[in-house]
Amino acid sequence: MYNKVVVVEKIGVVEYRKSAKARCLRISVHREKGVTVSVPERVSFNEAESFVLSRIEWIEKSLHKLNSTAQQQTIYNGKDGFSTKFRVMNLIPDDRKNMRLKIADKRFDIYYPCDANIENSDIQSIIRKFIEHVWKVEAHEYLPGRLSHWTEVYNLKYKSLTIKNTRSFWGKCGGDNSIILSLHLMHLPDHLIDYVILHELCHTVHKNHRKEFWQLLDKYTSGKAKILAKEMKNYSTRIY
């Protein structure tokens, strides 16, 4: 693989990467890496550059969206306080150079170098990873119990439960009735966590979103299925 770097008006630096694995031209926009283009070996750099110029508007919008998201990111500096569902976060300056996480029953402590700027992007990135780890711990503490509760209440069955750090969906039910739940359910209100779980359990009965599915979900949510589905639109797995 070999690369070519070009500065393109309106979007800045673009890195073209020749690769034997690439089957087609593909543009990626990353917050850290910027704009990169995977280029199949059979495609010339000139063709790749023409392709990028044809997608300038889309690239500009993608970069703007990334920059807007970055500006809206929460800065964790201990001033405003932060809690997960079950624990309070404490940010503690420490003599050690490495950051570390300690989880207790009702709190979690994040230690960071006392000579570092806590608002530094690298420090903030590690804090976010620690927060996600705490959510993962809490998800394993909480979600299996809620799933078991509703299966017992409505006499439903599922094959297995997997909890993942997924941002593309809240929950998923496979054809074999294996259920996947996102750990990011842990920053939803309890009634919406239950809604997602019931939604996936209904898929153990109906593998689609047809009338029968919504009738069953309505039955299990006291006639509020559509209302809860609409409320879910106010939340996102992309929390930062």
CSV table of C-alpha atoms in Angstrom, one decimal:
chain,number,residue,atom,x,y,z
A,1,MET,CA,0.0,0.0,0.0
A,2,TYR,CA,1.2,3.5,-0.8
A,3,ASN,CA,-0.3,6.9,-0.1
A,4,LYS,CA,-0.7,10.3,-1.7
A,5,VAL,CA,-1.6,13.5,0.3
A,6,VAL,CA,-3.3,16.4,-1.4
A,7,VAL,CA,-4.7,19.7,-0.1
A,8,VAL,CA,-8.2,20.2,-1.6
A,9,GLU,CA,-9.9,23.6,-1.5
A,10,LYS,CA,-12.9,23.8,1.0
A,11,ILE,CA,-12.0,20.5,2.7
A,12,GLY,CA,-8.3,20.7,3.5
A,13,VAL,CA,-5.9,17.7,3.5
A,14,VAL,CA,-7.1,14.5,1.8
A,15,GLU,CA,-5.0,11.3,2.1
A,16,TYR,CA,-5.3,8.7,-0.7
A,17,ARG,CA,-4.4,5.2,0.2
A,18,LYS,CA,-3.7,2.6,-2.4
A,19,SER,CA,-4.7,-0.9,-1.2
A,20,ALA,CA,-4.9,-4.3,-2.7
A,21,LYS,CA,-7.9,-5.0,-0.4
A,22,ALA,CA,-9.9,-2.1,-1.6
A,23,ARG,CA,-12.6,-3.1,-4.1
A,24,CYS,CA,-14.0,0.3,-4.8
A,25,LEU,CA,-13.3,4.0,-4.1
A,26,ARG,CA,-14.4,4.8,-0.6
A,27,ILE,CA,-14.2,8.1,1.3
A,28,SER,CA,-14.0,8.2,5.1
A,29,VAL,CA,-14.3,11.2,7.3
A,30,HIS,CA,-12.8,11.0,10.8
A,31,ARG,CA,-12.4,13.5,13.6
A,32,GLU,CA,-8.8,12.5,14.2
A,33,LYS,CA,-7.7,11.2,10.8
A,34,GLY,CA,-9.5,13.8,8.6
A,35,VAL,CA,-10.5,12.8,5.1
A,36,THR,CA,-9.1,9.5,3.7
A,37,VAL,CA,-9.8,7.7,0.5
A,38,SER,CA,-9.3,4.0,-0.1
A,39,VAL,CA,-8.1,3.5,-3.7
A,40,PRO,CA,-8.1,0.1,-5.5
A,41,GLU,CA,-4.8,-0.7,-7.2
A,42,ARG,CA,-6.5,-0.6,-10.6
A,43,VAL,CA,-7.8,2.9,-10.0
A,44,SER,CA,-5.4,5.9,-10.7
A,45,PHE,CA,-4.9,8.7,-8.2
A,46,ASN,CA,-6.3,11.1,-10.8
A,47,GLU,CA,-9.5,9.1,-10.9
A,48,ALA,CA,-9.6,9.1,-7.2
A,49,GLU,CA,-9.2,12.9,-7.0
A,50,SER,CA,-12.0,13.4,-9.5
A,51,PHE,CA,-14.2,11.2,-7.4
A,52,VAL,CA,-13.4,13.3,-4.3
A,53,LEU,CA,-14.2,16.5,-6.2
A,54,SER,CA,-17.6,15.0,-7.2
A,55,ARG,CA,-18.4,14.5,-3.5
A,56,ILE,CA,-17.1,17.8,-2.1
A,57,GLU,CA,-20.6,18.8,-0.9
A,58,TRP,CA,-21.1,15.6,1.1
A,59,ILE,CA,-17.5,15.8,2.5
A,60,GLU,CA,-18.1,19.4,3.6
A,61,LYS,CA,-21.3,18.4,5.4
A,62,SER,CA,-19.7,15.5,7.1
A,63,LEU,CA,-16.8,17.6,8.3
A,64,HIS,CA,-19.2,20.3,9.6
A,65,LYS,CA,-21.2,17.6,11.5
A,66,LEU,CA,-18.0,16.3,13.1
A,67,ASN,CA,-16.9,19.7,14.1
A,68,SER,CA,-20.3,20.6,15.5
A,69,THR,CA,-20.3,17.4,17.5
A,70,ALA,CA,-16.9,18.0,18.9
A,71,GLN,CA,-17.8,21.5,20.0
A,72,GLN,CA,-20.9,20.1,21.8
A,73,GLN,CA,-19.0,17.4,23.6
A,74,THR,CA,-19.2,17.5,27.4
A,75,ILE,CA,-16.1,18.5,29.2
A,76,TYR,CA,-15.6,16.4,32.3
A,77,ASN,CA,-13.7,18.6,34.8
A,78,GLY,CA,-15.5,17.8,38.1
A,79,LYS,CA,-17.1,21.2,38.3
A,80,ASP,CA,-20.7,20.2,37.2
A,81,GLY,CA,-20.7,16.7,38.6
A,82,PHE,CA,-21.6,13.6,36.7
A,83,SER,CA,-23.4,10.4,37.6
A,84,THR,CA,-24.2,7.1,35.8
A,85,LYS,CA,-27.4,5.3,36.7
A,86,PHE,CA,-26.0,4.0,40.0
A,87,ARG,CA,-22.7,5.7,40.7
A,88,VAL,CA,-21.3,9.2,41.2
A,89,MET,CA,-18.1,10.1,39.4
A,90,ASN,CA,-15.1,11.6,41.2
A,91,LEU,CA,-12.2,13.1,39.4
A,92,ILE,CA,-9.0,12.9,41.6
A,93,PRO,CA,-5.6,14.4,40.8
A,94,ASP,CA,-2.9,11.9,41.5
A,95,ASP,CA,0.9,11.8,41.6
A,96,ARG,CA,1.0,8.8,39.1
A,97,LYS,CA,1.5,9.5,35.4
A,98,ASN,CA,-1.1,7.0,34.3
A,99,MET,CA,-4.8,7.4,34.6
A,100,ARG,CA,-6.7,4.7,36.5
A,101,LEU,CA,-10.3,3.8,37.4
A,102,LYS,CA,-11.6,2.5,40.7
A,103,ILE,CA,-15.3,1.3,40.9
A,104,ALA,CA,-17.1,1.1,44.2
A,105,ASP,CA,-20.8,0.4,45.1
A,106,LYS,CA,-22.1,3.9,44.7
A,107,ARG,CA,-19.2,5.8,43.2
A,108,PHE,CA,-16.3,5.5,40.7
A,109,ASP,CA,-13.1,7.4,41.0
A,110,ILE,CA,-11.0,8.4,38.1
A,111,TYR,CA,-7.4,9.4,38.9
A,112,TYR,CA,-5.5,11.6,36.5
A,113,PRO,CA,-2.0,13.2,36.7
A,114,CYS,CA,-2.0,16.2,38.9
A,115,ASP,CA,0.3,18.1,36.6
A,116,ALA,CA,-2.0,17.5,33.6
A,117,ASN,CA,-4.7,19.8,32.2
A,118,ILE,CA,-7.9,17.8,32.8
A,119,GLU,CA,-9.6,19.4,29.8
A,120,ASN,CA,-6.9,18.1,27.5
A,121,SER,CA,-8.5,16.1,24.7
A,122,ASP,CA,-6.4,12.9,25.5
A,123,ILE,CA,-7.4,13.1,29.2
A,124,GLN,CA,-11.1,13.6,28.2
A,125,SER,CA,-10.9,10.7,25.8
A,126,ILE,CA,-9.7,8.4,28.6
A,127,ILE,CA,-12.4,9.7,31.0
A,128,ARG,CA,-15.1,8.9,28.4
A,129,LYS,CA,-13.7,5.3,28.0
A,130,PHE,CA,-13.8,4.9,31.8
A,131,ILE,CA,-17.4,6.1,31.9
A,132,GLU,CA,-18.3,3.6,29.2
A,133,HIS,CA,-16.6,0.9,31.2
A,134,VAL,CA,-18.7,1.8,34.2
A,135,TRP,CA,-21.9,1.8,32.0
A,136,LYS,CA,-20.8,-1.7,30.9
A,137,VAL,CA,-20.5,-2.9,34.5
A,138,GLU,CA,-23.9,-1.4,35.4
A,139,ALA,CA,-25.5,-2.9,32.2
A,140,HIS,CA,-24.4,-6.3,33.3
A,141,GLU,CA,-25.7,-5.6,36.8
A,142,TYR,CA,-29.1,-4.4,35.7
A,143,LEU,CA,-30.2,-5.5,32.3
A,144,PRO,CA,-30.2,-9.3,32.8
A,145,GLY,CA,-32.5,-8.9,35.8
A,146,ARG,CA,-35.0,-6.7,33.8
A,147,LEU,CA,-35.0,-9.2,30.9
A,148,SER,CA,-35.6,-12.1,33.3
A,149,HIS,CA,-38.4,-10.1,35.0
A,150,TRP,CA,-40.4,-9.5,31.8
A,151,THR,CA,-39.9,-13.0,30.5
A,152,GLU,CA,-41.4,-14.3,33.7
A,153,VAL,CA,-44.3,-11.8,33.7
A,154,TYR,CA,-45.3,-12.6,30.1
A,155,ASN,CA,-44.1,-16.2,29.9
A,156,LEU,CA,-41.7,-15.4,27.0
A,157,LYS,CA,-38.4,-17.2,26.2
A,158,TYR,CA,-35.2,-16.1,24.6
A,159,LYS,CA,-32.0,-18.1,23.8
A,160,SER,CA,-29.2,-15.8,25.1
A,161,LEU,CA,-28.4,-12.3,26.1
A,162,THR,CA,-25.3,-10.4,24.9
A,163,ILE,CA,-24.5,-6.8,26.0
A,164,LYS,CA,-22.4,-4.8,23.6
A,165,ASN,CA,-21.0,-1.3,23.2
A,166,THR,CA,-23.0,-0.7,20.1
A,167,ARG,CA,-24.1,2.7,18.9
A,168,SER,CA,-26.1,1.6,15.8
A,169,PHE,CA,-29.0,0.1,17.7
A,170,TRP,CA,-30.5,-0.1,21.2
A,171,GLY,CA,-31.5,-3.8,21.0
A,172,LYS,CA,-31.7,-6.6,18.5
A,173,CYS,CA,-33.3,-10.0,18.4
A,174,GLY,CA,-31.8,-12.7,16.2
A,175,GLY,CA,-33.7,-15.3,14.3
A,176,ASP,CA,-32.8,-17.9,17.0
A,177,ASN,CA,-34.2,-15.5,19.7
A,178,SER,CA,-30.7,-14.5,20.9
A,179,ILE,CA,-31.0,-10.9,22.2
A,180,ILE,CA,-28.3,-8.2,22.0
A,181,LEU,CA,-28.7,-5.0,24.1
A,182,SER,CA,-26.6,-1.9,23.9
A,183,LEU,CA,-24.8,-0.9,27.1
A,184,HIS,CA,-25.9,2.7,26.3
A,185,LEU,CA,-29.4,1.7,27.4
A,186,MET,CA,-28.0,2.7,30.8
A,187,HIS,CA,-28.4,6.4,30.1
A,188,LEU,CA,-32.1,6.0,29.3
A,189,PRO,CA,-34.9,6.4,31.9
A,190,ASP,CA,-36.0,3.0,33.4
A,191,HIS,CA,-39.3,2.9,31.5
A,192,LEU,CA,-37.6,3.2,28.2
A,193,ILE,CA,-35.1,0.5,29.1
A,194,ASP,CA,-38.1,-1.7,29.8
A,195,TYR,CA,-39.7,-0.6,26.5
A,196,VAL,CA,-36.6,-1.7,24.5
A,197,ILE,CA,-36.4,-5.0,26.3
A,198,LEU,CA,-40.1,-5.7,25.7
A,199,HIS,CA,-39.7,-4.6,22.1
A,200,GLU,CA,-37.0,-7.3,21.6
A,201,LEU,CA,-38.9,-9.9,23.5
A,202,CYS,CA,-41.9,-9.3,21.2
A,203,HIS,CA,-39.6,-10.2,18.3
A,204,THR,CA,-39.2,-13.6,19.8
A,205,VAL,CA,-42.9,-14.0,18.8
A,206,HIS,CA,-43.1,-11.8,15.7
A,207,LYS,CA,-39.9,-11.3,13.5
A,208,ASN,CA,-41.2,-8.2,11.9
A,209,HIS,CA,-42.9,-4.9,12.7
A,210,ARG,CA,-46.3,-5.7,11.3
A,211,LYS,CA,-49.7,-5.1,12.9
A,212,GLU,CA,-49.4,-8.3,15.1
A,213,PHE,CA,-46.1,-7.2,16.5
A,214,TRP,CA,-47.4,-3.7,17.6
A,215,GLN,CA,-50.6,-5.3,19.0
A,216,LEU,CA,-48.5,-7.5,21.2
A,217,LEU,CA,-46.1,-4.7,22.2
A,218,ASP,CA,-49.2,-2.6,23.0
A,219,LYS,CA,-50.5,-5.3,25.2
A,220,TYR,CA,-47.2,-5.5,27.2
A,221,THR,CA,-46.9,-1.7,27.5
A,222,SER,CA,-50.5,-0.8,28.5
A,223,GLY,CA,-51.3,0.6,25.1
A,224,LYS,CA,-48.3,2.9,25.0
A,225,ALA,CA,-46.1,1.2,22.3
A,226,LYS,CA,-46.3,4.0,19.8
A,227,ILE,CA,-46.0,6.7,22.4
A,228,LEU,CA,-42.8,5.1,23.8
A,229,ALA,CA,-41.4,4.5,20.4
A,230,LYS,CA,-41.8,8.2,19.7
A,231,GLU,CA,-40.2,9.1,23.0
A,232,MET,CA,-37.2,7.0,22.1
A,233,LYS,CA,-36.5,9.4,19.3
A,234,ASN,CA,-35.4,12.0,21.9
A,235,TYR,CA,-32.4,9.9,22.8
A,236,SER,CA,-29.3,8.7,21.1
A,237,THR,CA,-26.6,6.2,21.7
A,238,ARG,CA,-24.2,8.9,20.6
A,239,ILE,CA,-23.9,10.6,24.0
A,240,TYR,CA,-20.7,12.6,23.6
